[in-house]
Short mmCIF file of C-alpha atoms and ligand atoms in Angstrom, two decimals:
data_model
loop_
_atom_site.label_atom_id
_atom_site.label_comp_id
_atom_site.label_asym_id
_atom_site.label_seq_id
_atom_site.Cartn_x
_atom_site.Cartn_y
_atom_site.Cartn_z
CA MET A 82 -0.13 0.25 0.09
CA ILE A 83 1.57 3.05 -0.79
CA ARG A 84 1.58 5.78 2.12
CA THR A 85 -0.49 8.54 1.08
CA PRO A 86 -0.91 12.32 2.63
CA VAL A 87 -3.98 12.61 3.74
CA LEU A 88 -6.28 16.14 4.88
CA VAL A 89 -7.08 15.89 8.77
CA GLY A 90 -6.84 19.50 9.71
CA LEU A 91 -7.17 23.39 7.63
CA GLY A 92 -6.45 26.93 9.79
CA ALA A 93 -5.62 30.21 8.31
CA MET A 94 -5.93 33.50 9.89
CA VAL A 95 -5.62 37.23 8.49
CA PRO A 96 -4.01 40.13 10.76
CA PRO A 97 -6.49 42.63 11.84
CA ARG A 98 -5.50 45.38 9.89
CA VAL A 99 -7.80 46.06 7.27
CA VAL A 100 -6.99 48.31 3.89
CA ASP A 101 -9.31 49.54 1.02
CA ASN A 102 -8.95 50.25 -1.97
CA GLU A 103 -10.38 54.13 -0.51
CA GLU A 104 -7.09 53.99 1.89
CA LEU A 105 -4.51 52.95 -1.26
CA SER A 106 -6.82 55.79 -3.36
CA GLN A 107 -5.74 58.62 -1.19
CA ARG A 108 -1.82 58.07 -1.05
CA LEU A 109 -1.34 56.59 -4.81
CA ASP A 110 -2.59 57.38 -8.19
CA THR A 111 -5.18 54.66 -8.35
CA ASP A 112 -8.96 54.29 -7.70
CA ASP A 113 -11.11 51.97 -6.41
CA HIS A 114 -13.25 51.53 -9.83
CA TRP A 115 -9.50 50.36 -11.47
CA ILE A 116 -8.48 48.32 -8.60
CA ARG A 117 -12.06 46.05 -8.54
CA THR A 118 -12.24 45.80 -12.29
CA ARG A 119 -8.63 44.50 -13.29
CA THR A 120 -7.84 42.93 -10.43
CA GLY A 121 -11.07 41.99 -8.33
CA ILE A 122 -9.54 42.78 -4.88
CA THR A 123 -11.72 45.05 -3.06
CA ARG A 124 -9.10 44.99 0.24
CA ARG A 125 -6.66 43.20 1.88
CA HIS A 126 -5.19 42.48 5.80
CA TRP A 127 -1.73 44.33 6.34
CA ALA A 128 0.64 43.37 9.33
CA GLY A 129 1.37 46.00 12.10
CA PRO A 130 4.70 46.62 13.02
CA GLY A 131 6.03 43.86 15.71
CA THR A 132 3.96 41.78 13.69
CA ALA A 133 6.39 38.89 11.77
CA THR A 134 5.63 36.20 9.38
CA GLY A 135 6.00 33.37 12.54
CA ASP A 136 3.22 35.32 13.96
CA LEU A 137 0.95 35.25 11.66
CA ALA A 138 2.20 31.07 10.96
CA VAL A 139 1.98 30.45 14.59
CA THR A 140 -1.88 31.06 14.60
CA ALA A 141 -2.91 29.60 11.23
CA ALA A 142 -1.07 26.50 12.26
CA GLU A 143 -2.65 26.40 15.86
CA ARG A 144 -5.90 26.55 14.03
CA ALA A 145 -5.03 23.98 11.76
CA LEU A 146 -3.87 21.74 14.52
CA ARG A 147 -6.65 22.42 16.38
CA SER A 148 -8.95 20.83 13.60
CA ALA A 149 -7.07 17.66 13.48
CA GLY A 150 -8.11 17.50 16.83
CA GLY A 151 -4.74 17.92 18.21
CA GLY A 152 -1.93 14.69 18.07
CA PRO A 153 1.93 14.38 17.85
CA VAL A 154 3.64 15.88 14.46
CA ASP A 155 6.90 15.17 13.50
CA MET A 156 7.68 17.51 10.85
CA LEU A 157 6.69 21.39 10.18
CA ILE A 158 7.51 22.97 6.59
CA LEU A 159 6.47 26.59 6.11
CA ALA A 160 6.19 27.66 2.60
CA THR A 161 7.08 31.65 3.15
CA SER A 162 9.39 34.08 0.75
CA THR A 163 9.45 36.69 3.77
CA PRO A 164 10.75 35.13 6.70
CA ASP A 165 11.62 36.20 9.57
CA HIS A 166 15.16 36.65 9.19
CA PRO A 167 17.64 35.68 6.85
CA MET A 168 18.79 33.14 9.17
CA PRO A 169 17.56 31.11 10.81
CA ALA A 170 14.45 29.51 8.91
CA THR A 171 11.47 30.64 10.35
CA ALA A 172 9.65 26.99 10.50
CA PRO A 173 12.39 25.94 13.84
CA GLY A 174 10.72 28.27 15.55
CA VAL A 175 7.31 28.31 14.76
CA ALA A 176 7.27 24.79 15.83
CA ALA A 177 8.98 25.55 19.26
CA ARG A 178 5.85 27.99 19.67
CA LEU A 179 3.76 25.64 19.01
CA GLY A 180 5.52 23.33 21.03
CA LEU A 181 5.90 20.60 18.80
CA GLY A 182 9.11 19.22 20.25
CA PRO A 183 12.27 18.63 18.71
CA ILE A 184 10.54 17.99 15.40
CA ALA A 185 12.33 18.51 11.94
CA ALA A 186 11.02 21.86 10.83
CA PHE A 187 12.54 24.05 8.00
CA ASP A 188 10.96 26.80 5.28
CA VAL A 189 10.80 26.23 1.54
CA SER A 190 10.49 29.58 -0.42
CA VAL A 191 9.15 29.17 -3.76
CA ALA A 192 6.82 32.71 -3.62
CA CYS A 193 3.22 32.13 -4.58
CA ALA A 194 3.47 28.57 -5.80
CA GLY A 195 5.19 28.05 -2.05
CA PHE A 196 2.46 25.89 -0.70
CA VAL A 197 2.01 23.31 -3.39
CA TYR A 198 5.58 22.87 -3.20
CA ALA A 199 5.27 22.90 1.01
CA LEU A 200 2.36 19.98 0.13
CA ALA A 201 4.36 17.88 -2.42
CA THR A 202 7.55 17.61 -0.31
CA ALA A 203 5.14 16.71 3.03
CA ALA A 204 3.88 13.91 0.69
CA GLY A 205 7.19 12.90 -0.15
CA ALA A 206 8.06 12.63 3.69
CA ILE A 207 5.42 10.49 4.41
CA ALA A 208 5.55 8.26 1.53
CA ALA A 209 9.60 7.90 2.25
CA GLY A 210 8.27 7.08 5.88
CA ILE A 211 10.22 9.67 6.94
CA ALA A 212 7.23 11.51 8.71
CA GLU A 213 3.87 10.19 9.98
CA ARG A 214 1.93 13.54 10.75
CA VAL A 215 3.12 17.12 9.19
CA VAL A 216 2.22 20.44 9.39
CA VAL A 217 2.36 22.16 6.04
CA VAL A 218 2.13 25.90 6.61
CA GLY A 219 1.78 29.26 3.78
CA ALA A 220 2.35 32.51 5.27
CA ASP A 221 3.56 36.01 4.00
CA ILE A 222 3.79 39.51 4.73
CA TRP A 223 4.60 41.34 1.66
CA SER A 224 3.45 44.36 2.76
CA THR A 225 6.74 44.67 4.13
CA ARG A 226 8.54 44.67 1.20
CA LEU A 227 6.08 47.05 -1.07
CA ASN A 228 7.49 49.71 -2.44
CA PRO A 229 4.77 52.89 -0.67
CA GLN A 230 5.24 54.56 -4.65
CA ASP A 231 4.80 51.65 -6.48
CA ARG A 232 0.69 51.54 -7.04
CA THR A 233 1.14 47.75 -9.31
CA THR A 234 2.43 46.29 -6.40
CA ALA A 235 0.77 48.05 -3.35
CA VAL A 236 -2.78 47.21 -4.62
CA ILE A 237 -2.21 43.35 -4.87
CA PHE A 238 -0.54 42.13 -1.76
CA GLY A 239 -1.97 41.39 1.37
CA ASP A 240 -1.00 39.32 4.33
CA GLY A 241 -1.96 36.41 5.84
CA ALA A 242 -1.51 32.48 6.56
CA GLY A 243 -2.94 29.42 6.21
CA ALA A 244 -1.60 25.41 6.99
CA MET A 245 -2.82 21.96 6.74
CA VAL A 246 -1.83 19.01 9.09
CA LEU A 247 -1.61 15.94 7.02
CA ARG A 248 -0.96 12.70 8.29
CA ALA A 249 0.25 9.59 6.59
CA GLY A 250 -3.14 7.30 5.05
CA ALA A 251 -4.57 5.14 1.97
CA PRO A 252 -4.97 6.53 -1.14
CA ASP A 253 -9.09 5.56 -0.97
CA GLU A 254 -9.46 7.77 1.70
CA PRO A 255 -11.36 10.63 2.20
CA GLY A 256 -8.53 13.95 2.34
CA ALA A 257 -6.37 11.59 0.70
CA LEU A 258 -4.19 13.55 -1.94
CA ALA A 259 -4.37 12.55 -5.47
CA GLY A 260 -1.13 13.60 -7.11
CA PHE A 261 1.30 16.87 -7.78
CA ASP A 262 2.65 18.38 -11.14
CA LEU A 263 5.53 20.61 -10.42
CA GLY A 264 7.63 23.20 -13.00
CA GLY A 265 9.82 25.78 -12.80
CA ASP A 266 11.64 28.37 -15.23
CA GLY A 267 14.20 30.37 -13.72
CA THR A 268 14.82 32.49 -17.35
CA PHE A 269 11.77 34.92 -16.10
CA LYS A 270 13.48 35.26 -12.78
CA ASP A 271 13.50 38.97 -13.14
CA LEU A 272 9.39 39.24 -13.45
CA ALA A 273 9.38 39.37 -10.06
CA LEU A 274 12.12 39.96 -7.86
CA VAL A 275 13.32 41.24 -4.29
CA PRO A 276 16.90 42.70 -5.75
CA GLY A 277 18.34 43.44 -2.26
CA GLY A 278 18.64 40.90 0.91
CA GLY A 279 20.50 38.89 -0.89
CA SER A 280 23.68 37.73 -1.60
CA ARG A 281 24.04 39.30 -5.08
CA GLY A 282 23.56 42.52 -3.49
CA ARG A 283 25.74 42.90 -0.67
CA SER A 284 25.22 45.86 1.44
CA GLU A 285 28.63 46.90 2.57
CA PRO A 286 28.85 50.09 4.21
CA ASP A 287 30.87 51.99 1.41
CA GLY A 288 28.69 50.60 -1.16
CA ALA A 289 30.59 48.37 -3.08
CA GLY A 290 29.33 45.32 -4.09
CA LYS A 291 25.80 46.25 -6.07
CA PRO A 292 24.94 44.16 -8.55
CA ASP A 293 25.29 46.00 -11.70
CA GLY A 294 22.07 44.46 -13.10
CA THR A 295 23.67 41.84 -15.51
CA GLY A 296 23.07 39.10 -12.75
CA GLU A 297 26.34 38.13 -13.03
CA PRO A 298 29.22 37.79 -9.93
CA ASP A 299 31.37 39.70 -12.47
CA GLY A 300 28.89 42.80 -11.98
CA MET A 301 30.15 43.06 -7.97
CA GLY A 302 31.92 46.17 -7.25
CA GLU A 303 29.48 48.89 -8.79
CA ALA A 304 29.39 51.70 -6.52
CA GLY A 305 26.34 52.75 -5.46
CA GLY A 306 25.14 49.95 -2.17
CA ILE A 307 21.58 48.49 -1.46
CA GLY A 308 19.61 51.43 -1.30
CA GLU A 309 16.11 50.67 1.11
CA ALA A 310 14.40 50.34 -2.84
CA ASP A 311 15.71 47.47 -3.81
CA GLU A 312 14.31 45.44 -0.68
CA TYR A 313 11.29 46.19 -2.10
CA VAL A 314 9.12 43.56 -4.58
CA THR A 315 9.02 44.47 -7.75
CA MET A 316 6.83 43.11 -10.51
CA ARG A 317 5.77 43.02 -14.57
CA GLY A 318 2.76 42.53 -14.08
CA LYS A 319 1.17 41.92 -17.32
CA GLU A 320 4.06 39.13 -18.50
CA ILE A 321 3.20 37.86 -14.93
CA PHE A 322 -0.13 37.56 -16.19
CA THR A 323 0.52 35.70 -19.29
CA HIS A 324 2.90 33.35 -17.90
CA ALA A 325 0.69 32.78 -14.68
CA VAL A 326 -2.51 31.90 -17.02
CA HIS A 327 -0.86 29.34 -19.58
CA ARG A 328 0.91 27.45 -16.60
CA MET A 329 -1.63 27.59 -14.05
CA GLY A 330 -3.55 25.94 -16.75
CA GLU A 331 -1.36 23.61 -18.49
CA SER A 332 0.23 22.04 -14.89
CA SER A 333 -3.62 21.54 -14.10
CA ALA A 334 -3.97 19.79 -17.24
CA GLN A 335 -1.36 17.93 -16.38
CA LEU A 336 -2.00 17.04 -13.38
CA LEU A 337 -5.27 15.78 -14.14
CA LYS A 338 -3.82 13.27 -16.69
CA LYS A 339 -1.69 11.92 -14.26
CA ILE A 340 -4.17 11.10 -11.97
CA GLY A 341 -7.27 10.29 -14.70
CA TRP A 342 -9.37 12.63 -13.37
CA SER A 343 -11.20 14.64 -16.28
CA ALA A 344 -12.43 18.39 -15.70
CA SER A 345 -15.55 17.23 -15.02
CA ASP A 346 -14.59 15.47 -12.20
CA ILE A 347 -13.60 19.35 -10.14
CA ASP A 348 -15.74 20.36 -7.84
CA TRP A 349 -13.43 22.99 -6.73
CA VAL A 350 -10.66 24.81 -8.01
CA ALA A 351 -8.42 26.67 -5.29
CA ALA A 352 -6.06 28.53 -7.65
CA HIS A 353 -3.55 30.90 -6.41
CA GLN A 354 -5.05 34.32 -5.71
CA ALA A 355 -3.85 36.62 -7.89
CA ASN A 356 -6.23 38.41 -10.02
CA VAL A 357 -9.93 37.45 -10.86
CA ARG A 358 -9.22 38.08 -14.04
CA ILE A 359 -6.30 35.10 -14.36
CA LEU A 360 -8.93 32.82 -12.29
CA HIS A 361 -11.63 33.31 -14.54
CA THR A 362 -9.28 32.83 -17.62
CA VAL A 363 -7.42 29.51 -16.35
CA ALA A 364 -11.38 27.92 -15.57
CA GLY A 365 -12.00 28.84 -19.06
CA LEU A 366 -8.63 27.07 -20.53
CA LEU A 367 -9.77 23.98 -18.26
CA GLY A 368 -13.13 24.38 -19.38
CA ILE A 369 -14.19 24.34 -15.52
CA ASP A 370 -17.47 26.22 -14.82
CA ARG A 371 -16.65 30.06 -13.35
CA ALA A 372 -19.20 29.46 -10.41
CA ARG A 373 -16.52 26.13 -9.52
CA VAL A 374 -13.53 28.64 -9.12
CA LEU A 375 -13.15 29.32 -4.72
CA ILE A 376 -12.59 33.83 -4.88
CA HIS A 377 -11.31 34.60 -1.79
CA LEU A 378 -8.58 37.68 -3.56
CA ASP A 379 -11.37 40.01 -3.19
CA ARG A 380 -11.56 40.59 0.92
CA VAL A 381 -7.74 39.48 0.99
CA GLY A 382 -5.48 40.17 -1.80
CA ASN A 383 -2.54 38.41 -3.30
CA THR A 384 -1.34 36.63 0.44
CA SER A 385 1.17 34.36 -1.51
CA ALA A 386 2.39 31.30 -0.49
CA ALA A 387 -0.85 31.45 1.85
CA SER A 388 -3.49 31.73 -0.62
CA ILE A 389 -4.48 28.28 -1.10
CA PRO A 390 -4.78 27.48 2.23
CA LEU A 391 -6.70 30.73 3.02
CA ALA A 392 -9.20 30.38 -0.03
CA LEU A 393 -9.99 26.70 0.94
CA THR A 394 -10.56 27.82 5.00
CA ASP A 395 -13.04 30.43 3.87
CA ALA A 396 -14.96 28.11 1.67
CA ALA A 397 -15.36 25.56 3.80
CA ALA A 398 -15.76 27.62 7.28
CA HIS A 399 -18.69 29.27 4.96
CA GLY A 400 -19.81 25.20 4.35
CA ARG A 401 -18.81 25.89 0.39
CA LEU A 402 -16.74 22.35 0.41
CA ALA A 403 -18.17 19.08 1.02
CA PRO A 404 -16.79 15.69 2.31
CA GLY A 405 -16.33 13.67 -1.34
CA GLN A 406 -16.06 16.96 -3.44
CA ARG A 407 -12.61 16.67 -5.68
CA VAL A 408 -10.40 19.72 -4.86
CA LEU A 409 -7.77 21.16 -7.86
CA MET A 410 -5.77 23.31 -6.36
CA THR A 411 -3.27 25.41 -8.61
CA ALA A 412 -0.55 28.06 -7.80
CA PHE A 413 2.12 30.04 -9.59
CA GLY A 414 4.83 32.91 -8.78
CA GLY A 415 8.08 34.15 -9.06
CA GLY A 416 11.23 32.34 -10.12
CA LEU A 417 8.95 31.51 -12.01
CA SER A 418 7.73 28.86 -10.35
CA TRP A 419 4.30 27.05 -10.61
CA GLY A 420 2.30 23.97 -9.44
CA SER A 421 -0.76 21.46 -9.11
CA ALA A 422 -2.08 19.17 -6.62
CA ALA A 423 -5.39 17.11 -6.37
CA LEU A 424 -7.63 16.05 -3.73
CA THR A 425 -10.92 14.80 -2.56
CA TRP A 426 -12.47 16.68 0.27
CA PRO A 427 -12.29 15.12 4.05
CA PRO A 428 -14.76 15.86 6.65
CA ILE A 429 -12.63 17.97 8.55
CA GLN A 430 -13.95 21.31 11.01
CA VAL A 431 -12.76 24.95 10.36
CA SER A 432 -12.91 28.03 12.02
CA ASP A 433 -13.55 31.20 9.90
CA VAL A 434 -10.66 32.78 8.46
CA ALA A 435 -11.19 36.05 10.49
CA ALA A 436 -12.12 34.57 13.79
N1 ACO B 262 -4.27 51.87 -10.56
C1 ACO B 262 -4.34 52.84 -11.89
N2 ACO B 262 -3.83 52.14 -12.84
C2 ACO B 262 -3.02 51.68 -12.70
C3 ACO B 262 -2.63 50.03 -11.32
C4 ACO B 262 -3.21 50.79 -10.48
N3 ACO B 262 -3.22 50.68 -9.50
N4 ACO B 262 -1.56 50.16 -11.99
C5 ACO B 262 -1.15 50.21 -13.21
N5 ACO B 262 -2.25 51.04 -14.10
C6 ACO B 262 -2.12 51.28 -15.07
C7 ACO B 262 -0.72 50.93 -15.71
O1 ACO B 262 0.34 52.25 -15.32
C8 ACO B 262 -1.48 51.33 -17.35
O2 ACO B 262 -0.94 52.32 -17.64
P1 ACO B 262 -0.98 53.19 -18.76
O3 ACO B 262 -1.85 52.31 -20.18
O4 ACO B 262 -1.12 54.63 -19.16
O5 ACO B 262 0.57 53.16 -19.61
C9 ACO B 262 -2.81 50.40 -17.41
O6 ACO B 262 -3.15 50.74 -15.93
C10 ACO B 262 -2.36 49.19 -17.76
O7 ACO B 262 -1.57 48.53 -16.97
P2 ACO B 262 -1.43 47.49 -17.31
O8 ACO B 262 0.05 46.61 -16.73
O9 ACO B 262 -1.32 46.45 -18.88
O10 ACO B 262 -2.78 46.24 -16.09
P3 ACO B 262 -2.87 45.27 -15.72
O11 ACO B 262 -4.19 45.04 -16.45
O12 ACO B 262 -2.16 44.10 -16.32
O13 ACO B 262 -3.19 45.06 -14.18
C11 ACO B 262 -1.90 43.55 -12.89
C12 ACO B 262 -1.81 45.07 -13.43
C13 ACO B 262 -3.09 44.10 -11.34
C14 ACO B 262 -0.44 43.96 -11.48
C15 ACO B 262 -2.09 42.17 -13.59
O14 ACO B 262 -0.87 42.70 -14.46
C16 ACO B 262 -1.92 41.21 -12.46
O15 ACO B 262 -2.42 40.75 -12.01
N6 ACO B 262 -0.51 40.47 -12.81
C17 ACO B 262 -0.55 39.47 -12.55
C18 ACO B 262 0.29 39.33 -10.77
C19 ACO B 262 0.50 38.39 -10.62
O16 ACO B 262 0.27 37.26 -10.74
N7 ACO B 262 1.57 38.07 -9.60
C20 ACO B 262 2.03 37.15 -8.45
C21 ACO B 262 3.36 36.53 -8.42
S1 ACO B 262 4.26 37.73 -7.62
C22 ACO B 262 5.09 36.75 -6.55
O17 ACO B 262 5.06 35.49 -6.44
C23 ACO B 262 5.36 36.99 -5.03
#
């Protein structure tokens, strides 16, 4: 019997501060109509000073563990691109604060596709007998990386965290993950990028070591140093949009073929929540009714690695997901990276995202 990851707990959270389109319109050259019609977003939540990604991750994981009815855990994987520190990883501190004991805990950095990658990593650990019960968390605080002058990124991103508890089980159980498809293309790494804060953009006090923009080591040494703006996320939105539609559509189709499901078998699509137009276009490519696509971004924006578990928690809390229904997850983000996963929905209880 193949050891299969089975979903037994789900939880999520968003920080309390709501930032609506009106608030952004007061300081940026944008307006509620543009944001709603071009993205589908009406508001998002931003963490306040003193709140880090690890804090959101702890609350989401606590809720997922409660939903799972407690029990031991022997691995925690945190998908994030906005960790508490460059080193160490954020996951061990999250596991410690949850009182999970001296377990394996590590971060996975795959931008908005991170949660699907973390799920696949957990599935591999379970299948290989390395872990029995794994907490998988997606958490990001992109509000700390937003250039206050950049209307393109400011309107899209929100902060949040979502978590699942998986246990080793059998493929025919409700909650069983049916399969994965993962992919990436680093030739487009500049489409969504935080230029500074890593080893390529050294921050010597005299300014030496700033990369020259070629992305090659021989560019090191140019004067200028790392400025505040290099710590902000830059995004070529239109190009990302095109890749996102293409890759999520193709990855979903590949996965369905691999596991022998057809588009008409899918009850719900839980896709990365970046832009409602992307979600509707992907549904169209797959031949799935738009009404089957979970929409949560209208209230939380693009929460990056948190967006799929947040959307699922919101839908489950509002009674939209019924046990036995088939759910397709698909995500796309910086890297470029993408991935899809599928499962049959289990009989689990969750509390509201904002509760
Ligand atoms: N308010 C008003 N006008 C705006 C705004 C704004 N907030 N943002 C851009 N515009 C303007 C542009 O300047 C442009 O004006 P122009 O025609 O005078 O030049 C016009 O609107 C159209 O700009 P586009 O970039 O073509 O707008 P588009 O319809 O593509 O929407 C958006 C932009 C929302 C960013 C969209 O491209 C998108 O959602 N892209 C995908 C983002 C994504 O998936 N990100 C996830 C990856 S990031 C990660 O992994 C961390």
